[in-house]
Amino acid sequence: MFSVLVRHRHTLRRDVSASLVVFLIALPLCVGIAVASGMPAEAGLVTGIIGGLLVGVLPGSSLQVSGPAAGLTVLVFEAVREYGPANLGVIVLVAGLLQLIMGALKTGRWFRAISASVVHGMLGGIGVVIIVGQTYSLLGRPAHGSGLTGLMGLPGLLTRAVSEPAVMASAGLGVATIIIMVAWRLAPAPLQMIPAPLAAVVLTTGAAALLSVDKIQVKGVLGVLQPPGAGEFARLTEPGVLGTVVALTLIASAESLFSAAAVDRMHDGPRTDYDKELMAQGVGNAACGLLGALPMTAVIVRSAANVQAGAATRASRIMHGGWLLLFAALLPAALGIIPVAVLAGVLIHCGWKLIPGQEVARLWRTERGEALVLVLTLAAIVTTNLLEGVLTGLVLAVAKTAWDVSHIHIDVHEDPGTLRIRLTGNATFLRLPRILDTLEALPHDRPVELDLSGLRHLDHACRTALLAWTAQRDSSGSQVQVSGDLNAVPAA
């Protein structure tokens, strides 16, 4: 009995310590992501609290932590700008209900079938858009529309900013925040116990006390709760709103389950049940939608910090939600002293970490097709929007896979009396031009033996084309003898 009590006390101490680490990391990120999404700062805290106190107790993954995620910032910002904050609650609520349904239908494991290159490209595109949008915030200007429009407007923005001292002061705070976060790993070991985002926010906020810069507007947690009404539900019939719901559902689910897979590789405890985790995320998002808060996902940065800090059970993530609730209840006014530019610096650093530079370099050395899918997905998100960019990436990944599996080898042997042609591999429409070019270049003065016995697959387009070629060849007086199943299915 004594040994059991000692073991439980040791486990509790580890969970308490880990929960404080995760809380200190989550606090500035919850606030920064909310502001970057066009929502009140407290809305991010509400989502973090729900991610800890509600999702934290549900089965699925035992150690990963949920809350507002930088990966959803772009989608949420566009939804808030297009439909208003009041309608965000309905969008998040319905997305959560869809996640619940998908989990109940056991679809969680299928998200692991999404190409990793598409996921990296998605996160990289989100990172670029975050950096561009937050550069405007850092310089005290509203973001300019899409990622591409904002990107094209940056040179003019930077030129104007140089001539305005107040803007340069704001920019200096943001740049100082980024420098502190990057250099914090060089600080003495005792100081590194303080998470870099929190240290950067505290130090730069203190330095900004005497400067006239824009600060976060504080409304209080109760002041930001906006449960959706009947009018908001009526907008679900609009194609744009439905498209946003689908995009949010798919992206939040994919990010959460990819995070779960990564966290499982970091510890030797219980593995994630993907369907239950998907349902847990659905419950959390439904609750966030009912309160008009930000959507949530499982967040790899906070989850990794939880594991690395020694968390032993799900109690650590539950307690981190409790610390967020205490802060929101007791110290909400503290948010009002944080400059907007400081949070912009935190988000720019987060966006930079989303850009998969090392992954692109690795794939370029080993699998250039995958590297191309990644880069084109990233570019599509920056030039269009998140949903269209992800769909473009998925189409590219499927096309690349189809091309990869359609390898075919054509052997041509010219004997004095006969031409022998042997096809091996997969004969698909993607390789049909090459097949026909080879066959149509054969001389017509000798009979042909066409051997298809080495084919693993012969699709309808190739079958139809080969039947037409043999008929044309026979009509010209050049006999064709086929071995294989060419005639097993007649041409349509």
Short mmCIF file of C-alpha atoms in Angstrom, two decimals:
data_model
loop_
_atom_site.label_atom_id
_atom_site.label_comp_id
_atom_site.label_asym_id
_atom_site.label_seq_id
_atom_site.Cartn_x
_atom_site.Cartn_y
_atom_site.Cartn_z
CA MET A 1 0.00 0.00 0.00
CA PHE A 2 2.81 2.39 0.92
CA SER A 3 4.56 1.76 -2.42
CA VAL A 4 1.32 2.46 -4.30
CA LEU A 5 0.87 5.78 -2.48
CA VAL A 6 4.46 6.77 -3.22
CA ARG A 7 4.03 5.88 -6.88
CA HIS A 8 0.80 7.88 -7.15
CA ARG A 9 2.39 10.85 -5.40
CA HIS A 10 5.32 10.72 -7.80
CA THR A 11 2.95 10.53 -10.78
CA LEU A 12 0.88 13.45 -9.48
CA ARG A 13 4.00 15.57 -8.99
CA ARG A 14 5.06 14.90 -12.59
CA ASP A 15 1.58 15.77 -13.90
CA VAL A 16 1.39 19.01 -11.91
CA SER A 17 4.82 20.08 -13.13
CA ALA A 18 3.96 19.25 -16.75
CA SER A 19 0.62 21.04 -16.54
CA LEU A 20 2.31 24.27 -15.43
CA VAL A 21 4.77 24.07 -18.32
CA VAL A 22 1.96 23.52 -20.82
CA PHE A 23 -0.09 26.35 -19.26
CA LEU A 24 2.80 28.82 -19.59
CA ILE A 25 3.24 27.85 -23.25
CA ALA A 26 -0.49 27.82 -24.01
CA LEU A 27 -1.31 31.19 -22.43
CA PRO A 28 0.44 33.51 -24.93
CA LEU A 29 -0.43 31.24 -27.86
CA CYS A 30 -4.15 31.09 -27.00
CA VAL A 31 -4.26 34.88 -26.81
CA GLY A 32 -2.12 35.44 -29.92
CA ILE A 33 -4.05 32.99 -32.08
CA ALA A 34 -7.35 34.57 -31.07
CA VAL A 35 -6.16 38.08 -31.95
CA ALA A 36 -4.65 36.85 -35.24
CA SER A 37 -7.98 35.16 -36.06
CA GLY A 38 -9.88 38.42 -35.70
CA MET A 39 -11.50 37.38 -32.41
CA PRO A 40 -11.23 38.77 -28.85
CA ALA A 41 -8.22 37.52 -26.90
CA GLU A 42 -10.43 35.85 -24.31
CA ALA A 43 -12.01 33.63 -26.99
CA GLY A 44 -8.68 31.80 -27.28
CA LEU A 45 -8.60 31.27 -23.51
CA VAL A 46 -12.11 29.79 -23.58
CA THR A 47 -11.05 27.29 -26.24
CA GLY A 48 -7.93 26.39 -24.24
CA ILE A 49 -10.02 25.87 -21.11
CA ILE A 50 -12.45 23.59 -22.96
CA GLY A 51 -9.53 21.70 -24.50
CA GLY A 52 -8.17 21.01 -21.04
CA LEU A 53 -11.18 20.55 -18.77
CA LEU A 54 -13.53 18.85 -21.26
CA VAL A 55 -11.49 17.15 -23.98
CA GLY A 56 -8.81 16.34 -21.40
CA VAL A 57 -11.09 13.89 -19.57
CA LEU A 58 -12.33 12.10 -22.70
CA PRO A 59 -10.76 8.91 -24.07
CA GLY A 60 -8.64 8.92 -27.20
CA SER A 61 -5.10 10.14 -26.67
CA SER A 62 -3.87 10.32 -23.11
CA LEU A 63 -1.09 12.91 -23.36
CA GLN A 64 -1.79 15.24 -26.29
CA VAL A 65 -3.14 18.70 -25.47
CA SER A 66 -5.98 20.46 -27.32
CA GLY A 67 -6.68 24.14 -27.81
CA PRO A 68 -6.68 26.90 -30.44
CA ALA A 69 -4.13 26.13 -33.16
CA ALA A 70 -2.07 28.32 -35.45
CA GLY A 71 -2.97 25.90 -38.25
CA LEU A 72 -6.59 27.09 -38.16
CA THR A 73 -5.81 30.81 -37.92
CA VAL A 74 -6.11 31.50 -41.63
CA LEU A 75 -9.41 29.65 -42.02
CA VAL A 76 -10.94 31.26 -38.93
CA PHE A 77 -9.78 34.74 -39.95
CA GLU A 78 -11.38 34.34 -43.38
CA ALA A 79 -14.60 33.02 -41.81
CA VAL A 80 -14.80 35.90 -39.33
CA ARG A 81 -14.11 38.47 -42.05
CA GLU A 82 -16.63 36.92 -44.46
CA TYR A 83 -19.48 35.96 -42.11
CA GLY A 84 -18.79 37.81 -38.86
CA PRO A 85 -17.90 36.56 -35.35
CA ALA A 86 -21.51 35.70 -34.56
CA ASN A 87 -21.60 33.05 -37.29
CA LEU A 88 -18.31 31.45 -36.31
CA GLY A 89 -20.06 29.66 -33.45
CA VAL A 90 -22.44 27.84 -35.82
CA ILE A 91 -19.59 26.88 -38.14
CA VAL A 92 -17.54 25.45 -35.26
CA LEU A 93 -20.56 23.71 -33.71
CA VAL A 94 -21.52 21.92 -36.93
CA ALA A 95 -17.91 20.98 -37.58
CA GLY A 96 -17.75 19.43 -34.12
CA LEU A 97 -20.95 17.45 -34.75
CA LEU A 98 -19.47 16.17 -38.04
CA GLN A 99 -16.35 15.06 -36.18
CA LEU A 100 -18.55 13.17 -33.72
CA ILE A 101 -20.36 11.42 -36.57
CA MET A 102 -17.10 10.54 -38.34
CA GLY A 103 -15.67 9.13 -35.13
CA ALA A 104 -18.79 7.06 -34.53
CA LEU A 105 -18.51 5.72 -38.11
CA LYS A 106 -14.89 4.64 -37.44
CA THR A 107 -13.36 6.97 -40.03
CA GLY A 108 -10.54 8.20 -37.80
CA ARG A 109 -7.95 5.77 -39.14
CA TRP A 110 -8.60 6.91 -42.72
CA PHE A 111 -7.08 10.31 -42.01
CA ARG A 112 -3.74 8.54 -41.80
CA ALA A 113 -4.09 7.82 -45.53
CA ILE A 114 -3.65 11.52 -46.40
CA SER A 115 -0.31 12.13 -48.07
CA ALA A 116 2.26 13.51 -45.62
CA SER A 117 3.46 15.85 -48.38
CA VAL A 118 -0.02 17.41 -48.60
CA VAL A 119 -0.11 17.87 -44.81
CA HIS A 120 3.35 19.48 -44.75
CA GLY A 121 2.36 21.67 -47.71
CA MET A 122 -0.84 22.68 -45.93
CA LEU A 123 1.02 23.66 -42.77
CA GLY A 124 3.68 25.46 -44.79
CA GLY A 125 1.07 27.45 -46.72
CA ILE A 126 -0.65 28.36 -43.45
CA GLY A 127 2.73 29.42 -42.07
CA VAL A 128 3.40 31.76 -45.00
CA VAL A 129 -0.07 33.33 -44.75
CA ILE A 130 0.35 33.80 -40.97
CA ILE A 131 3.73 35.49 -41.46
CA VAL A 132 2.35 37.83 -44.12
CA GLY A 133 -0.80 38.72 -42.14
CA GLN A 134 1.05 39.22 -38.86
CA THR A 135 3.66 41.43 -40.53
CA TYR A 136 0.79 43.87 -41.16
CA SER A 137 -0.25 43.61 -37.49
CA LEU A 138 3.35 44.11 -36.39
CA LEU A 139 3.40 47.36 -38.36
CA GLY A 140 0.02 48.49 -37.06
CA ARG A 141 -1.92 47.89 -40.27
CA PRO A 142 -4.94 45.66 -41.03
CA ALA A 143 -4.15 42.56 -43.11
CA HIS A 144 -4.78 42.79 -46.86
CA GLY A 145 -7.17 40.07 -48.03
CA SER A 146 -5.67 36.82 -49.24
CA GLY A 147 -2.12 35.64 -48.79
CA LEU A 148 -1.15 36.62 -52.33
CA THR A 149 -2.65 40.12 -52.06
CA GLY A 150 -0.97 40.64 -48.71
CA LEU A 151 2.34 39.35 -50.05
CA MET A 152 2.25 41.77 -52.97
CA GLY A 153 1.47 44.66 -50.63
CA LEU A 154 4.40 44.06 -48.28
CA PRO A 155 7.04 46.12 -50.18
CA GLY A 156 4.86 49.23 -50.11
CA LEU A 157 3.95 48.65 -46.46
CA LEU A 158 7.60 48.35 -45.41
CA THR A 159 8.53 51.46 -47.40
CA ARG A 160 5.85 53.56 -45.68
CA ALA A 161 6.65 52.13 -42.24
CA VAL A 162 10.26 53.36 -42.33
CA SER A 163 9.08 56.99 -42.36
CA GLU A 164 6.73 56.65 -39.35
CA PRO A 165 8.43 56.61 -35.90
CA ALA A 166 5.38 55.18 -34.12
CA VAL A 167 5.21 52.30 -36.58
CA MET A 168 8.91 51.63 -36.20
CA ALA A 169 8.51 51.46 -32.42
CA SER A 170 5.76 48.87 -32.83
CA ALA A 171 7.88 46.94 -35.32
CA GLY A 172 10.81 47.01 -32.94
CA LEU A 173 8.75 45.33 -30.24
CA GLY A 174 7.67 42.59 -32.62
CA VAL A 175 11.18 41.99 -33.93
CA ALA A 176 12.54 41.94 -30.35
CA THR A 177 9.91 39.30 -29.50
CA ILE A 178 11.06 37.10 -32.38
CA ILE A 179 14.74 37.52 -31.46
CA ILE A 180 14.10 36.56 -27.84
CA MET A 181 12.15 33.44 -28.87
CA VAL A 182 14.89 32.34 -31.27
CA ALA A 183 17.74 33.08 -28.86
CA TRP A 184 16.07 31.78 -25.70
CA ARG A 185 17.70 28.36 -26.12
CA LEU A 186 21.03 30.11 -25.46
CA ALA A 187 19.86 31.42 -22.08
CA PRO A 188 21.17 29.84 -18.84
CA ALA A 189 19.53 26.51 -18.01
CA PRO A 190 17.48 27.84 -15.04
CA LEU A 191 15.93 30.53 -17.27
CA GLN A 192 15.08 27.99 -19.95
CA MET A 193 12.55 26.51 -17.54
CA ILE A 194 10.40 29.50 -18.58
CA PRO A 195 8.89 28.80 -22.03
CA ALA A 196 10.28 31.05 -24.77
CA PRO A 197 6.88 32.53 -25.83
CA LEU A 198 6.06 33.57 -22.27
CA ALA A 199 9.53 35.01 -21.67
CA ALA A 200 9.37 37.00 -24.90
CA VAL A 201 5.91 38.40 -24.11
CA VAL A 202 6.85 39.38 -20.54
CA LEU A 203 10.14 41.04 -21.49
CA THR A 204 8.85 43.00 -24.48
CA THR A 205 5.64 43.99 -22.70
CA GLY A 206 7.73 45.38 -19.87
CA ALA A 207 9.88 47.30 -22.33
CA ALA A 208 6.76 48.72 -23.99
CA ALA A 209 5.35 50.23 -20.79
CA LEU A 210 6.54 53.73 -21.76
CA LEU A 211 5.71 53.46 -25.49
CA SER A 212 2.49 54.51 -27.17
CA VAL A 213 1.59 51.35 -29.09
CA ASP A 214 -1.66 49.46 -29.68
CA LYS A 215 -2.55 47.09 -26.84
CA ILE A 216 -4.94 44.14 -26.69
CA GLN A 217 -8.52 45.13 -26.01
CA VAL A 218 -9.94 43.28 -23.00
CA LYS A 219 -13.66 42.50 -22.70
CA GLY A 220 -13.66 39.79 -20.04
CA VAL A 221 -14.47 36.14 -20.63
CA LEU A 222 -18.22 36.56 -20.14
CA GLY A 223 -18.23 39.50 -22.52
CA VAL A 224 -16.90 37.45 -25.45
CA LEU A 225 -19.24 34.47 -25.18
CA GLN A 226 -21.66 34.58 -28.13
CA PRO A 227 -23.93 31.52 -28.31
CA PRO A 228 -25.34 31.26 -31.86
CA GLY A 229 -28.97 32.13 -32.46
CA ALA A 230 -31.57 31.06 -34.99
CA GLY A 231 -30.41 33.64 -37.51
CA GLU A 232 -26.91 32.20 -37.56
CA PHE A 233 -28.21 28.66 -38.08
CA ALA A 234 -30.21 29.88 -41.09
CA ARG A 235 -26.94 30.76 -42.87
CA LEU A 236 -25.98 27.08 -43.01
CA THR A 237 -27.85 26.93 -46.32
CA GLU A 238 -25.24 29.21 -47.92
CA PRO A 239 -22.65 27.32 -50.02
CA GLY A 240 -19.79 29.42 -48.66
CA VAL A 241 -20.69 28.64 -45.04
CA LEU A 242 -21.05 24.93 -45.80
CA GLY A 243 -17.69 24.95 -47.57
CA THR A 244 -16.08 26.54 -44.50
CA VAL A 245 -17.67 23.90 -42.26
CA VAL A 246 -16.30 21.08 -44.41
CA ALA A 247 -12.84 22.66 -44.60
CA LEU A 248 -12.73 23.21 -40.83
CA THR A 249 -13.88 19.64 -40.15
CA LEU A 250 -11.31 18.02 -42.41
CA ILE A 251 -8.35 20.23 -41.50
CA ALA A 252 -8.99 20.17 -37.74
CA SER A 253 -9.45 16.38 -37.81
CA ALA A 254 -6.35 15.77 -39.90
CA GLU A 255 -4.19 18.05 -37.75
CA SER A 256 -5.41 16.41 -34.53
CA LEU A 257 -4.85 12.85 -35.72
CA PHE A 258 -1.45 13.60 -37.24
CA SER A 259 -0.52 15.18 -33.93
CA ALA A 260 -1.70 12.04 -32.12
CA ALA A 261 0.52 9.87 -34.32
CA ALA A 262 3.51 12.11 -33.59
CA VAL A 263 2.85 12.14 -29.84
CA ASP A 264 2.53 8.34 -29.75
CA ARG A 265 6.10 8.14 -31.07
CA MET A 266 7.32 10.26 -28.13
CA HIS A 267 6.21 8.01 -25.27
CA ASP A 268 5.70 4.34 -24.44
CA GLY A 269 2.29 4.70 -22.77
CA PRO A 270 -1.15 3.78 -24.16
CA ARG A 271 -1.59 4.33 -27.90
CA THR A 272 -4.21 6.64 -29.33
CA ASP A 273 -7.62 5.31 -30.32
CA TYR A 274 -8.12 7.47 -33.42
CA ASP A 275 -11.89 7.15 -33.57
CA LYS A 276 -12.33 8.05 -29.90
CA GLU A 277 -9.90 10.95 -30.27
CA LEU A 278 -11.88 12.22 -33.26
CA MET A 279 -15.05 12.08 -31.17
CA ALA A 280 -13.33 13.88 -28.29
CA GLN A 281 -12.29 16.68 -30.65
CA GLY A 282 -15.89 16.78 -31.89
CA VAL A 283 -17.23 17.21 -28.37
CA GLY A 284 -14.72 20.00 -27.75
CA ASN A 285 -15.54 21.85 -30.95
CA ALA A 286 -19.26 21.49 -30.37
CA ALA A 287 -18.82 23.08 -26.93
CA CYS A 288 -16.64 25.85 -28.40
CA GLY A 289 -19.29 26.51 -31.04
CA LEU A 290 -22.06 26.74 -28.45
CA LEU A 291 -20.04 29.39 -26.58
CA GLY A 292 -18.92 31.28 -29.69
CA ALA A 293 -15.23 30.52 -29.08
CA LEU A 294 -12.44 29.53 -31.46
CA PRO A 295 -12.27 26.01 -32.92
CA MET A 296 -9.74 23.61 -31.47
CA THR A 297 -7.38 20.88 -32.54
CA ALA A 298 -4.79 18.81 -30.78
CA VAL A 299 -1.64 20.97 -30.85
CA ILE A 300 1.71 19.30 -31.41
CA VAL A 301 3.78 22.06 -29.71
CA ARG A 302 1.84 21.86 -26.43
CA SER A 303 1.52 18.08 -26.66
CA ALA A 304 5.26 17.60 -27.18
CA ALA A 305 5.97 19.95 -24.26
CA ASN A 306 3.58 17.92 -22.11
CA VAL A 307 5.42 14.67 -22.88
CA GLN A 308 8.88 16.20 -22.55
CA ALA A 309 7.95 17.75 -19.19
CA GLY A 310 7.30 14.26 -17.84
CA ALA A 311 3.50 14.01 -17.89
CA ALA A 312 2.38 10.55 -16.83
CA THR A 313 -1.41 10.66 -17.24
CA ARG A 314 -4.19 12.75 -18.74
CA ALA A 315 -4.33 14.69 -15.46
CA SER A 316 -1.63 17.05 -16.74
CA ARG A 317 -3.71 18.29 -19.67
CA ILE A 318 -6.81 18.61 -17.45
CA MET A 319 -4.88 20.71 -14.93
CA HIS A 320 -3.48 22.96 -17.67
CA GLY A 321 -7.10 23.83 -18.49
CA GLY A 322 -7.67 24.60 -14.81
CA TRP A 323 -4.71 27.01 -14.74
CA LEU A 324 -6.09 28.78 -17.81
CA LEU A 325 -9.49 29.07 -16.10
CA LEU A 326 -7.89 30.56 -12.98
CA PHE A 327 -6.00 33.11 -15.06
CA ALA A 328 -9.15 34.05 -17.02
CA ALA A 329 -11.09 34.45 -13.76
CA LEU A 330 -8.48 36.27 -11.65
CA LEU A 331 -6.13 38.13 -14.01
CA PRO A 332 -7.96 38.99 -17.25
CA ALA A 333 -6.91 42.64 -17.04
CA ALA A 334 -3.27 41.53 -17.46
CA LEU A 335 -4.01 40.89 -21.13
CA GLY A 336 -4.71 44.59 -21.68
CA ILE A 337 -1.06 45.58 -21.19
CA ILE A 338 0.25 43.29 -23.97
CA PRO A 339 1.05 45.14 -27.23
CA VAL A 340 -0.52 43.75 -30.38
CA ALA A 341 2.90 43.82 -32.07
CA VAL A 342 4.30 41.47 -29.43
CA LEU A 343 1.66 38.85 -30.16
CA ALA A 344 2.30 39.39 -33.87
CA GLY A 345 5.95 38.51 -33.22
CA VAL A 346 4.92 35.33 -31.39
CA LEU A 347 2.69 34.30 -34.31
CA ILE A 348 5.33 35.12 -36.94
CA HIS A 349 7.72 32.81 -35.09
CA CYS A 350 5.02 30.10 -34.99
CA GLY A 351 4.33 30.58 -38.71
CA TRP A 352 8.03 30.24 -39.54
CA LYS A 353 8.19 26.94 -37.65
CA LEU A 354 5.30 25.63 -39.78
CA ILE A 355 7.27 26.08 -43.02
CA PRO A 356 8.82 22.66 -43.79
CA GLY A 357 12.14 23.79 -45.26
CA GLN A 358 14.08 20.74 -44.06
CA GLU A 359 11.35 18.40 -45.29
CA VAL A 360 11.45 19.94 -48.78
CA ALA A 361 15.24 19.57 -48.90
CA ARG A 362 15.04 15.93 -47.76
CA LEU A 363 12.33 15.04 -50.28
CA TRP A 364 14.19 16.80 -53.10
CA ARG A 365 17.13 14.46 -52.47
CA THR A 366 15.03 11.29 -52.22
CA GLU A 367 11.55 11.74 -53.77
CA ARG A 368 11.29 14.80 -55.98
CA GLY A 369 7.70 14.04 -56.92
CA GLU A 370 6.66 14.31 -53.26
CA ALA A 371 8.67 17.53 -52.90
CA LEU A 372 6.78 18.94 -55.88
CA VAL A 373 3.41 18.01 -54.35
CA LEU A 374 4.43 19.73 -51.10
CA VAL A 375 5.62 22.95 -52.76
CA LEU A 376 2.62 23.17 -55.12
CA THR A 377 0.18 22.61 -52.22
CA LEU A 378 1.90 25.41 -50.29
CA ALA A 379 1.79 27.72 -53.31
CA ALA A 380 -1.87 26.93 -54.00
CA ILE A 381 -2.85 27.87 -50.43
CA VAL A 382 -0.95 31.16 -50.63
CA THR A 383 -2.37 32.11 -54.04
CA THR A 384 -5.98 30.95 -53.52
CA ASN A 385 -7.31 29.95 -50.11
CA LEU A 386 -6.93 27.13 -47.61
CA LEU A 387 -9.73 24.87 -48.88
CA GLU A 388 -8.84 25.15 -52.57
CA GLY A 389 -5.15 24.74 -51.77
CA VAL A 390 -5.69 21.53 -49.80
CA LEU A 391 -7.98 20.11 -52.49
CA THR A 392 -5.31 20.95 -55.08
CA GLY A 393 -2.74 19.10 -53.01
CA LEU A 394 -4.94 16.02 -52.67
CA VAL A 395 -5.55 15.92 -56.43
CA LEU A 396 -1.81 16.26 -57.09
CA ALA A 397 -1.03 13.47 -54.62
CA VAL A 398 -3.55 11.13 -56.27
CA ALA A 399 -2.23 11.99 -59.74
CA LYS A 400 1.36 11.36 -58.64
CA THR A 401 0.41 8.01 -57.12
CA ALA A 402 -1.44 7.02 -60.31
CA TRP A 403 1.62 7.92 -62.36
CA ASP A 404 3.95 6.02 -60.03
CA VAL A 405 1.93 2.79 -60.17
CA SER A 406 1.46 2.89 -63.95
CA HIS A 407 5.00 1.88 -64.90
CA ILE A 408 5.16 -0.17 -68.06
CA HIS A 409 8.04 -1.76 -69.94
CA ILE A 410 7.88 -2.37 -73.71
CA ASP A 411 10.24 -4.91 -75.29
CA VAL A 412 10.51 -4.97 -79.10
CA HIS A 413 12.31 -7.88 -80.81
CA GLU A 414 12.67 -7.75 -84.58
CA ASP A 415 13.15 -11.24 -86.03
CA PRO A 416 13.54 -11.68 -89.78
CA GLY A 417 9.99 -12.97 -90.16
CA THR A 418 8.10 -11.59 -87.12
CA LEU A 419 7.95 -8.59 -84.79
CA ARG A 420 7.61 -9.66 -81.15
CA ILE A 421 6.24 -7.05 -78.69
CA ARG A 422 6.03 -7.79 -74.95
CA LEU A 423 4.30 -5.44 -72.46
CA THR A 424 4.98 -5.82 -68.74
CA GLY A 425 3.76 -3.75 -65.79
CA ASN A 426 0.57 -1.67 -65.62
CA ALA A 427 -1.05 -0.47 -68.83
CA THR A 428 -3.09 2.61 -67.88
CA PHE A 429 -4.30 5.66 -69.79
CA LEU A 430 -1.35 7.61 -68.37
CA ARG A 431 1.06 5.45 -70.39
CA LEU A 432 -1.18 5.02 -73.43
CA PRO A 433 0.60 7.65 -75.61
CA ARG A 434 3.91 5.83 -75.17
CA ILE A 435 2.35 2.45 -75.96
CA LEU A 436 0.65 3.72 -79.12
CA ASP A 437 3.73 5.62 -80.30
CA THR A 438 5.73 2.37 -80.09
CA LEU A 439 3.12 0.23 -81.83
CA GLU A 440 2.32 2.71 -84.59
CA ALA A 441 6.00 3.05 -85.43
CA LEU A 442 6.26 -0.68 -86.28
CA PRO A 443 6.79 -1.54 -89.94
CA HIS A 444 3.78 -3.03 -91.78
CA ASP A 445 5.63 -5.64 -93.83
CA ARG A 446 5.77 -8.32 -91.13
CA PRO A 447 3.28 -10.05 -88.79
CA VAL A 448 3.24 -9.02 -85.12
CA GLU A 449 3.13 -11.12 -81.96
CA LEU A 450 1.75 -8.99 -79.11
CA ASP A 451 2.41 -10.59 -75.70
CA LEU A 452 0.28 -9.15 -72.86
CA SER A 453 0.84 -11.99 -70.39
CA GLY A 454 3.26 -9.84 -68.35
CA LEU A 455 0.69 -7.14 -67.60
CA ARG A 456 -0.55 -6.86 -64.03
CA HIS A 457 -3.29 -4.42 -65.03
CA LEU A 458 -4.89 -3.37 -68.30
CA ASP A 459 -7.40 -0.53 -67.98
CA HIS A 460 -10.36 0.14 -70.27
CA ALA A 461 -8.68 2.98 -72.21
CA CYS A 462 -5.66 0.84 -73.08
CA ARG A 463 -7.79 -2.20 -73.91
CA THR A 464 -9.95 -0.15 -76.26
CA ALA A 465 -6.92 1.44 -77.94
CA LEU A 466 -5.16 -1.93 -78.41
CA LEU A 467 -8.28 -3.50 -79.90
CA ALA A 468 -8.56 -0.60 -82.33
CA TRP A 469 -4.85 -0.90 -83.24
CA THR A 470 -5.08 -4.66 -83.88
CA ALA A 471 -8.21 -4.18 -86.03
CA GLN A 472 -6.52 -1.47 -88.07
CA ARG A 473 -3.39 -3.59 -88.43
CA ASP A 474 -5.40 -6.63 -89.57
CA SER A 475 -7.36 -4.55 -92.10
CA SER A 476 -4.11 -3.40 -93.67
CA GLY A 477 -3.07 -7.00 -94.23
CA SER A 478 -0.51 -7.27 -91.41
CA GLN A 479 -1.52 -10.13 -89.13
CA VAL A 480 -1.49 -9.59 -85.33
CA GLN A 481 -1.36 -12.51 -82.90
CA VAL A 482 -2.22 -11.60 -79.31
CA SER A 483 -1.34 -13.62 -76.23
CA GLY A 484 -3.06 -12.40 -73.08
CA ASP A 485 -6.56 -11.23 -72.14
CA LEU A 486 -7.06 -8.42 -74.66
CA ASN A 487 -10.29 -9.93 -75.94
CA ALA A 488 -11.63 -10.87 -72.51
CA VAL A 489 -13.58 -7.61 -72.31
CA PRO A 490 -14.99 -6.16 -75.53
CA ALA A 491 -14.38 -2.54 -76.38
CA ALA A 492 -17.19 -0.16 -75.53
#
